[in-house]
Tab-separated table of C-alpha atoms and ligand atoms in Angstrom:
chain	number	residue	atom	x	y	z
G	1	MET	CA	-27.600	11.226	-1.256
G	2	LYS	CA	-28.688	10.460	-4.811
G	3	CYS	CA	-25.350	10.409	-6.563
G	4	ILE	CA	-21.782	9.692	-5.428
G	5	GLY	CA	-18.469	9.321	-7.234
G	6	VAL	CA	-15.597	6.910	-6.740
G	7	LEU	CA	-12.008	7.229	-7.937
G	8	THR	CA	-8.693	5.463	-7.418
G	9	SER	CA	-5.581	7.585	-7.062
G	10	GLY	CA	-1.809	7.223	-6.616
G	11	GLY	CA	-0.117	3.832	-6.878
G	12	ASP	CA	-2.566	1.053	-7.735
G	13	THR	CA	-2.979	-1.805	-5.314
G	14	PRO	CA	-4.483	-5.302	-5.478
G	15	GLY	CA	-7.952	-5.079	-3.959
G	16	MET	CA	-8.886	-1.691	-5.433
G	17	ASN	CA	-11.326	-3.460	-7.781
G	18	ALA	CA	-12.896	-5.302	-4.879
G	19	ALA	CA	-13.407	-1.930	-3.156
G	20	ILE	CA	-14.932	-0.320	-6.272
G	21	ARG	CA	-17.277	-3.296	-6.602
G	22	ALA	CA	-18.334	-2.999	-2.948
G	23	VAL	CA	-18.989	0.739	-3.345
G	24	PHE	CA	-21.108	0.130	-6.444
G	25	LYS	CA	-23.105	-2.703	-4.864
G	26	GLU	CA	-23.731	-0.885	-1.593
G	27	GLY	CA	-24.689	2.255	-3.533
G	28	GLU	CA	-27.205	0.266	-5.563
G	29	ASN	CA	-28.483	-1.368	-2.398
G	30	ARG	CA	-29.272	2.105	-1.051
G	31	GLY	CA	-30.656	3.552	-4.299
G	32	ILE	CA	-27.592	5.746	-4.906
G	33	ASN	CA	-26.118	6.258	-8.396
G	34	VAL	CA	-22.395	5.553	-8.407
G	35	MET	CA	-20.321	7.487	-10.919
G	36	GLY	CA	-16.929	6.063	-11.854
G	37	ILE	CA	-14.253	8.725	-12.179
G	38	TYR	CA	-11.455	7.445	-14.417
G	39	HIS	CA	-7.718	8.205	-14.022
G	40	GLY	CA	-7.965	9.696	-10.523
G	41	TYR	CA	-8.003	13.455	-9.940
G	42	LYS	CA	-6.439	13.956	-13.368
G	43	GLY	CA	-9.457	12.337	-15.028
G	44	LEU	CA	-11.837	14.235	-12.792
G	45	ILE	CA	-10.408	17.530	-14.062
G	46	ALA	CA	-10.843	16.267	-17.627
G	47	GLY	CA	-14.434	15.110	-16.984
G	48	MET	CA	-13.692	11.397	-17.465
G	49	VAL	CA	-16.775	10.438	-15.508
G	50	ARG	CA	-19.582	8.001	-16.212
G	51	GLN	CA	-22.176	6.037	-14.324
G	52	LEU	CA	-21.016	2.582	-13.305
G	53	THR	CA	-23.041	-0.467	-14.252
G	54	HIS	CA	-23.034	-4.108	-13.204
G	55	GLU	CA	-20.971	-4.831	-16.282
G	56	ASP	CA	-18.151	-2.575	-14.998
G	57	VAL	CA	-17.749	-4.472	-11.755
G	58	ALA	CA	-18.482	-7.991	-13.026
G	59	ASN	CA	-15.588	-10.417	-12.801
G	60	VAL	CA	-13.120	-7.875	-11.354
G	61	MET	CA	-13.027	-8.947	-7.694
G	62	HIS	CA	-9.978	-11.143	-8.193
G	63	LYS	CA	-8.041	-8.812	-10.480
G	64	GLY	CA	-5.100	-6.590	-9.579
G	65	GLY	CA	-4.765	-3.035	-10.889
G	66	THR	CA	-7.849	-0.830	-11.032
G	67	VAL	CA	-10.648	-0.831	-13.599
G	68	LEU	CA	-10.985	2.918	-12.966
G	69	ARG	CA	-7.287	3.402	-13.764
G	70	THR	CA	-5.206	5.703	-11.601
G	71	ALA	CA	-2.863	8.664	-11.850
G	72	ARG	CA	-0.828	11.153	-9.876
G	73	SER	CA	-1.988	14.654	-10.818
G	74	GLU	CA	0.200	17.746	-10.576
G	75	GLU	CA	-2.578	19.913	-12.021
G	76	PHE	CA	-4.945	19.041	-9.177
G	77	ARG	CA	-2.487	20.715	-6.792
G	78	THR	CA	-2.794	24.055	-8.603
G	79	PRO	CA	-5.674	26.431	-7.701
G	80	GLU	CA	-6.927	26.330	-11.330
G	81	GLY	CA	-6.818	22.536	-11.519
G	82	PHE	CA	-8.502	22.169	-8.166
G	83	GLN	CA	-11.300	24.562	-9.220
G	84	LYS	CA	-11.836	22.551	-12.417
G	85	ALA	CA	-12.161	19.383	-10.331
G	86	LEU	CA	-14.742	21.048	-8.082
G	87	ASP	CA	-16.688	22.368	-11.081
G	88	MET	CA	-16.702	18.914	-12.632
G	89	LEU	CA	-18.133	17.325	-9.473
G	90	HIS	CA	-20.923	19.926	-9.502
G	91	ALA	CA	-21.510	19.465	-13.244
G	92	PHE	CA	-22.097	15.728	-12.717
G	93	ASP	CA	-24.263	16.361	-9.607
G	94	ILE	CA	-21.856	14.324	-7.495
G	95	GLU	CA	-22.743	15.038	-3.868
G	96	GLY	CA	-20.293	12.697	-2.208
G	97	LEU	CA	-16.944	11.280	-3.257
G	98	ILE	CA	-15.021	8.157	-2.298
G	99	VAL	CA	-11.268	8.328	-2.821
G	100	ILE	CA	-9.363	5.035	-2.761
G	101	GLY	CA	-5.653	5.718	-2.310
G	102	GLY	CA	-2.814	6.591	0.032
G	103	ASP	CA	-1.778	9.694	1.959
G	104	GLY	CA	-1.266	11.906	-1.128
G	105	SER	CA	-4.754	11.021	-2.340
G	106	TYR	CA	-6.129	11.720	1.148
G	107	ARG	CA	-4.677	15.248	1.012
G	108	GLY	CA	-6.681	15.838	-2.163
G	109	ALA	CA	-9.768	14.352	-0.511
G	110	LYS	CA	-9.304	16.695	2.446
G	111	MET	CA	-9.104	19.752	0.163
G	112	LEU	CA	-12.350	18.730	-1.552
G	113	SER	CA	-13.968	18.097	1.787
G	114	ASP	CA	-12.906	21.584	2.996
G	115	ASN	CA	-14.582	22.966	-0.100
G	116	GLY	CA	-17.994	21.486	0.467
G	117	ILE	CA	-17.766	18.017	-1.140
G	118	LYS	CA	-18.514	15.232	1.312
G	119	THR	CA	-15.522	12.970	0.869
G	120	ILE	CA	-14.511	9.605	2.337
G	121	GLY	CA	-11.060	8.024	2.055
G	122	ILE	CA	-10.530	4.268	1.667
G	123	PRO	CA	-6.896	3.239	2.357
G	124	GLY	CA	-5.549	1.708	-0.845
G	125	THR	CA	-1.774	1.396	-0.850
G	126	ILE	CA	0.587	-1.559	-0.597
G	127	ASP	CA	2.810	0.517	1.735
G	128	ASN	CA	0.609	0.177	4.860
G	129	ASP	CA	1.876	3.608	5.906
G	130	LEU	CA	-1.370	5.077	7.243
G	131	GLY	CA	-1.101	4.910	11.012
G	132	TYR	CA	-4.830	5.156	11.813
G	133	THR	CA	-5.578	1.784	10.213
G	134	ASP	CA	-3.968	-1.557	11.053
G	135	PHE	CA	-4.017	-2.545	7.388
G	136	THR	CA	-4.375	-0.862	4.026
G	137	ILE	CA	-5.859	-2.663	1.005
G	138	GLY	CA	-3.098	-4.365	-0.992
G	139	PHE	CA	-0.532	-4.696	1.765
G	140	ASP	CA	-1.348	-8.341	2.503
G	141	THR	CA	-1.084	-9.243	-1.184
G	142	ALA	CA	2.272	-7.459	-1.549
G	143	VAL	CA	3.609	-9.229	1.546
G	144	ASN	CA	2.488	-12.612	0.193
G	145	THR	CA	4.061	-11.890	-3.195
G	146	ILE	CA	7.407	-10.930	-1.650
G	147	THR	CA	7.296	-13.876	0.743
G	148	SER	CA	6.996	-16.339	-2.122
G	149	GLU	CA	9.750	-14.482	-4.015
G	150	ILE	CA	12.036	-14.833	-1.006
G	151	TYR	CA	11.761	-18.614	-1.092
G	152	LYS	CA	12.538	-18.755	-4.813
G	153	ILE	CA	15.530	-16.463	-4.330
G	154	ARG	CA	16.681	-18.485	-1.339
G	155	ASP	CA	16.771	-21.658	-3.484
G	156	THR	CA	19.217	-20.218	-5.973
G	157	MET	CA	21.273	-18.310	-3.359
G	158	ARG	CA	21.690	-21.529	-1.424
G	159	ALA	CA	22.789	-23.448	-4.511
G	160	HIS	CA	25.676	-20.969	-4.895
G	161	ASP	CA	26.408	-20.224	-1.217
G	162	ARG	CA	25.484	-16.590	-1.808
G	163	VAL	CA	23.764	-13.864	0.163
G	164	GLY	CA	20.723	-12.207	-1.436
G	165	VAL	CA	19.582	-8.692	-0.615
G	166	ILE	CA	16.016	-8.010	-1.761
G	167	GLU	CA	14.746	-4.432	-2.061
G	168	VAL	CA	11.040	-4.005	-1.431
G	169	MET	CA	8.647	-1.080	-1.841
G	170	GLY	CA	7.063	0.975	0.897
G	171	ARG	CA	8.293	4.511	0.235
G	172	ASN	CA	9.179	5.650	3.799
G	173	CYS	CA	7.544	2.720	5.540
G	174	GLY	CA	9.226	-0.565	6.475
G	175	ASP	CA	6.044	-2.649	6.870
G	176	ILE	CA	6.367	-4.723	3.679
G	177	ALA	CA	10.014	-5.433	4.563
G	178	LEU	CA	9.117	-6.378	8.128
G	179	TRP	CA	6.160	-8.649	7.388
G	180	ALA	CA	7.689	-10.337	4.343
G	181	GLY	CA	10.988	-10.573	6.215
G	182	VAL	CA	9.425	-12.360	9.175
G	183	ALA	CA	7.256	-14.577	6.949
G	184	GLY	CA	10.218	-15.370	4.710
G	185	ALA	CA	12.623	-16.044	7.593
G	186	ALA	CA	14.968	-13.245	6.569
G	187	ASP	CA	18.250	-12.989	8.468
G	188	ILE	CA	18.411	-9.198	8.427
G	189	ILE	CA	15.728	-6.574	7.816
G	190	LEU	CA	16.723	-2.998	7.023
G	191	VAL	CA	13.945	-0.425	7.479
G	192	PRO	CA	13.844	3.369	7.793
G	193	GLU	CA	12.150	3.120	11.219
G	194	CYS	CA	15.173	1.357	12.808
G	195	ASN	CA	18.499	2.443	11.452
G	196	LEU	CA	20.580	-0.712	11.691
G	197	PRO	CA	24.056	0.445	10.597
G	198	TRP	CA	25.257	-1.321	7.438
G	199	GLU	CA	28.519	-2.043	9.237
G	200	GLU	CA	26.600	-4.051	11.833
G	201	ALA	CA	24.574	-5.852	9.183
G	202	THR	CA	27.771	-6.784	7.324
G	203	HIS	CA	29.341	-8.007	10.566
G	204	GLN	CA	26.274	-10.217	11.074
G	205	LEU	CA	26.639	-11.738	7.600
G	206	VAL	CA	30.347	-12.409	8.213
G	207	THR	CA	29.571	-14.014	11.584
G	208	ASN	CA	26.917	-16.213	9.930
G	209	LYS	CA	29.443	-17.313	7.338
G	210	LEU	CA	32.105	-18.084	9.984
G	211	LYS	CA	29.579	-20.195	11.851
G	212	GLY	CA	28.851	-22.135	8.655
G	213	LYS	CA	25.737	-20.369	7.425
G	214	LEU	CA	26.752	-19.538	3.893
G	215	THR	CA	23.393	-18.298	2.637
G	216	SER	CA	21.581	-15.393	4.230
G	217	ILE	CA	18.655	-13.296	3.068
G	218	VAL	CA	18.559	-9.547	3.704
G	219	ILE	CA	15.400	-7.501	3.070
G	220	ILE	CA	15.890	-3.792	2.565
G	221	ALA	CA	12.940	-1.386	2.436
G	222	GLU	CA	13.337	1.225	-0.306
G	223	GLY	CA	13.240	3.933	2.378
G	224	ALA	CA	16.366	2.442	3.986
G	225	GLY	CA	18.474	2.440	0.811
G	226	LYS	CA	19.041	0.613	-2.444
G	227	ALA	CA	19.796	-3.123	-2.589
G	228	GLU	CA	22.645	-2.511	-5.028
G	229	GLU	CA	24.255	0.073	-2.699
G	230	PHE	CA	24.041	-2.291	0.234
G	231	ALA	CA	25.509	-5.122	-1.863
G	232	SER	CA	28.431	-2.870	-2.923
G	233	TYR	CA	29.036	-1.910	0.701
G	234	VAL	CA	29.138	-5.571	1.766
G	235	ARG	CA	31.493	-6.457	-1.112
G	236	GLU	CA	33.827	-3.610	-0.144
G	237	HIS	CA	33.945	-4.594	3.519
G	238	SER	CA	33.935	-8.402	3.385
G	239	ASP	CA	34.600	-11.413	1.182
G	240	ILE	CA	30.909	-12.265	0.991
G	241	GLU	CA	29.382	-12.979	-2.398
G	242	ILE	CA	26.162	-11.005	-2.471
G	243	LYS	CA	23.518	-10.403	-5.134
G	244	ALA	CA	21.001	-7.546	-5.216
G	245	ILE	CA	17.439	-8.314	-6.297
G	246	VAL	CA	14.702	-5.725	-6.933
G	247	PRO	CA	11.272	-7.340	-7.550
G	248	GLY	CA	9.759	-3.882	-8.253
G	249	TYR	CA	6.240	-3.689	-9.666
G	250	ILE	CA	5.684	-7.443	-9.340
G	251	GLN	CA	4.731	-6.692	-5.725
G	252	ARG	CA	2.087	-4.134	-6.745
G	253	GLY	CA	0.201	-6.317	-9.211
G	254	GLY	CA	-1.458	-9.712	-9.145
G	255	ASN	CA	-4.583	-11.214	-7.659
G	256	PRO	CA	-5.514	-9.791	-4.273
G	257	THR	CA	-5.464	-12.202	-1.356
G	258	ALA	CA	-8.757	-13.197	0.260
G	259	PHE	CA	-7.833	-10.940	3.192
G	260	ASP	CA	-7.490	-7.896	0.920
G	261	ARG	CA	-10.749	-8.686	-0.895
G	262	VAL	CA	-12.710	-8.971	2.334
G	263	LEU	CA	-11.077	-5.853	3.764
G	264	ALA	CA	-11.958	-3.962	0.569
G	265	ALA	CA	-15.579	-5.155	0.800
G	266	ARG	CA	-15.923	-4.067	4.420
G	267	LEU	CA	-14.313	-0.664	3.865
G	268	GLY	CA	-16.298	-0.004	0.682
G	269	GLN	CA	-19.544	-0.788	2.466
G	270	ARG	CA	-18.720	1.543	5.356
G	271	ALA	CA	-17.671	4.402	3.079
G	272	VAL	CA	-21.048	4.389	1.321
G	273	GLU	CA	-22.874	4.028	4.626
G	274	LEU	CA	-21.185	7.206	5.900
G	275	LEU	CA	-22.009	9.211	2.779
G	276	ASP	CA	-25.598	8.005	2.910
G	277	ALA	CA	-25.753	9.389	6.457
G	278	ASP	CA	-24.524	12.699	5.002
G	279	ILE	CA	-21.136	12.339	6.697
G	280	GLY	CA	-17.953	13.412	4.902
G	281	GLY	CA	-14.385	14.373	5.737
G	282	ARG	CA	-13.640	10.889	7.118
G	283	ALA	CA	-11.288	8.008	6.334
G	284	VAL	CA	-12.338	4.422	6.967
G	285	GLY	CA	-9.963	1.792	8.287
G	286	ILE	CA	-9.645	-1.335	10.371
G	287	HIS	CA	-8.530	-1.477	13.973
G	288	ASP	CA	-8.573	-4.655	16.091
G	289	ASN	CA	-10.756	-6.193	13.371
G	290	HIS	CA	-13.406	-3.474	13.704
G	291	ILE	CA	-14.172	-1.115	10.854
G	292	VAL	CA	-13.501	2.397	12.143
G	293	ASP	CA	-13.509	5.901	10.749
G	294	VAL	CA	-11.443	8.939	11.702
G	295	SER	CA	-11.316	12.484	10.333
G	296	LEU	CA	-9.226	12.929	7.192
G	297	ASP	CA	-7.073	15.339	9.247
G	298	GLU	CA	-6.302	12.609	11.739
G	299	ALA	CA	-5.774	10.004	9.020
G	300	ILE	CA	-3.135	12.184	7.378
G	301	ALA	CA	-1.456	13.283	10.624
G	302	ARG	CA	-1.343	9.996	12.587
G	303	PRO	CA	2.223	8.626	12.526
G	304	ASP	CA	2.844	5.181	11.114
G	305	ASN	CA	2.445	2.379	13.655
G	306	PHE	CA	5.559	0.333	12.876
G	307	ASP	CA	5.761	-2.809	15.025
G	308	GLN	CA	9.107	-2.361	16.809
G	309	LYS	CA	8.572	-5.447	18.946
G	310	LEU	CA	8.138	-7.729	15.954
G	311	TYR	CA	11.129	-6.075	14.272
G	312	HIS	CA	13.411	-6.802	17.220
G	313	PHE	CA	12.045	-10.325	17.615
G	314	ASN	CA	13.175	-11.092	14.083
G	315	SER	CA	16.811	-10.969	15.235
G	316	VAL	CA	15.903	-13.667	17.772
G	317	LEU	CA	14.195	-15.722	15.067
G	318	ALA	CA	17.210	-15.278	12.804
G	319	LYS	CA	19.816	-16.398	15.364
G	320	PHE	CA	22.022	-19.181	14.045
P	1	LIG	O1	2.940	4.111	-2.747
P	1	LIG	C1	3.007	2.955	-3.476
P	1	LIG	C2	4.338	2.796	-4.160
P	1	LIG	O2	4.304	1.573	-4.853
P	1	LIG	C3	5.551	2.894	-3.263
P	1	LIG	O3	5.772	1.712	-2.567
P	1	LIG	C4	6.629	3.273	-4.252
P	1	LIG	O4	7.636	4.027	-3.620
P	1	LIG	C5	5.897	4.132	-5.229
P	1	LIG	O5	4.532	3.818	-5.109
P	1	LIG	C6	6.323	3.938	-6.671
P	1	LIG	O6	5.633	4.855	-7.446
P	1	LIG	P1	5.533	4.859	-9.041
P	1	LIG	O7	4.297	4.127	-9.402
P	1	LIG	O8	5.409	6.305	-9.375
P	1	LIG	O9	6.772	4.221	-9.554
């Protein structure tokens, strides 16, 4: 291949820049022009495309967000919008495309792949909700951010003998809640994958209090409900003083961890390698510390691999 494109799509994630940099460098290494497509599929439709240079990827490795910007495009889902995107790829002589994003972005990549554009997906989402890969780029950073938030919140909750319930992102996936919950020694973790009844969770908090543990930390994944709703429920059914905390976008920004940067480098390298071998319609990922690739169909269809064992072990760790 002589010319490939790269875009970031959907929610941004720390480590996207490291992946873009790896794609550019590996492209250059193989004599392939790398075109940067700005603002995701939306920008592709509008022709916001230009060749990347060293300058574009200099000093971005450590930065959160995405230098290519990102978007969620409704127009791309329409037949007219999709056709415009295809025409634009042809107009810029882009033979292969790398899409860095989550499952929604992968669906777009699959459509392009079905229509003759060799496309590779790189998993970029803090949610870690793509079952074919052990980790997605950005997840580790989000978990580390929430973990350090938990300890700050714990300090002030403890000073007041309060319970804190922290709502974390993840759409329908409880991975951020689980990993940050275990790392932050949370007492209760509420995730969509395991429906712990709120009545039971409240009972646990009351039992903790009766035993003398006045401060507890609850992590609730956004897919399992809102922190404020859970706090109201607890207030209604007990005498516990509880505060709801929603860190929000703080967990999606910031410097990527070393793990995310290295993962991004490895996945970016592999994505270009596949295109250079004229292979498309694949998604790259990591499994048992090996870089793997599966068909985009499989990447979209594979159910999330939530770690039930770790989830249940947390109640052992949290015993008081
Ligand atoms: O998919 C990433 C994510 O951050 C989810 O965790 C969250 O539900 C969603 O995006 C928020 O999207 P938006 O950027 O549209 O607020």
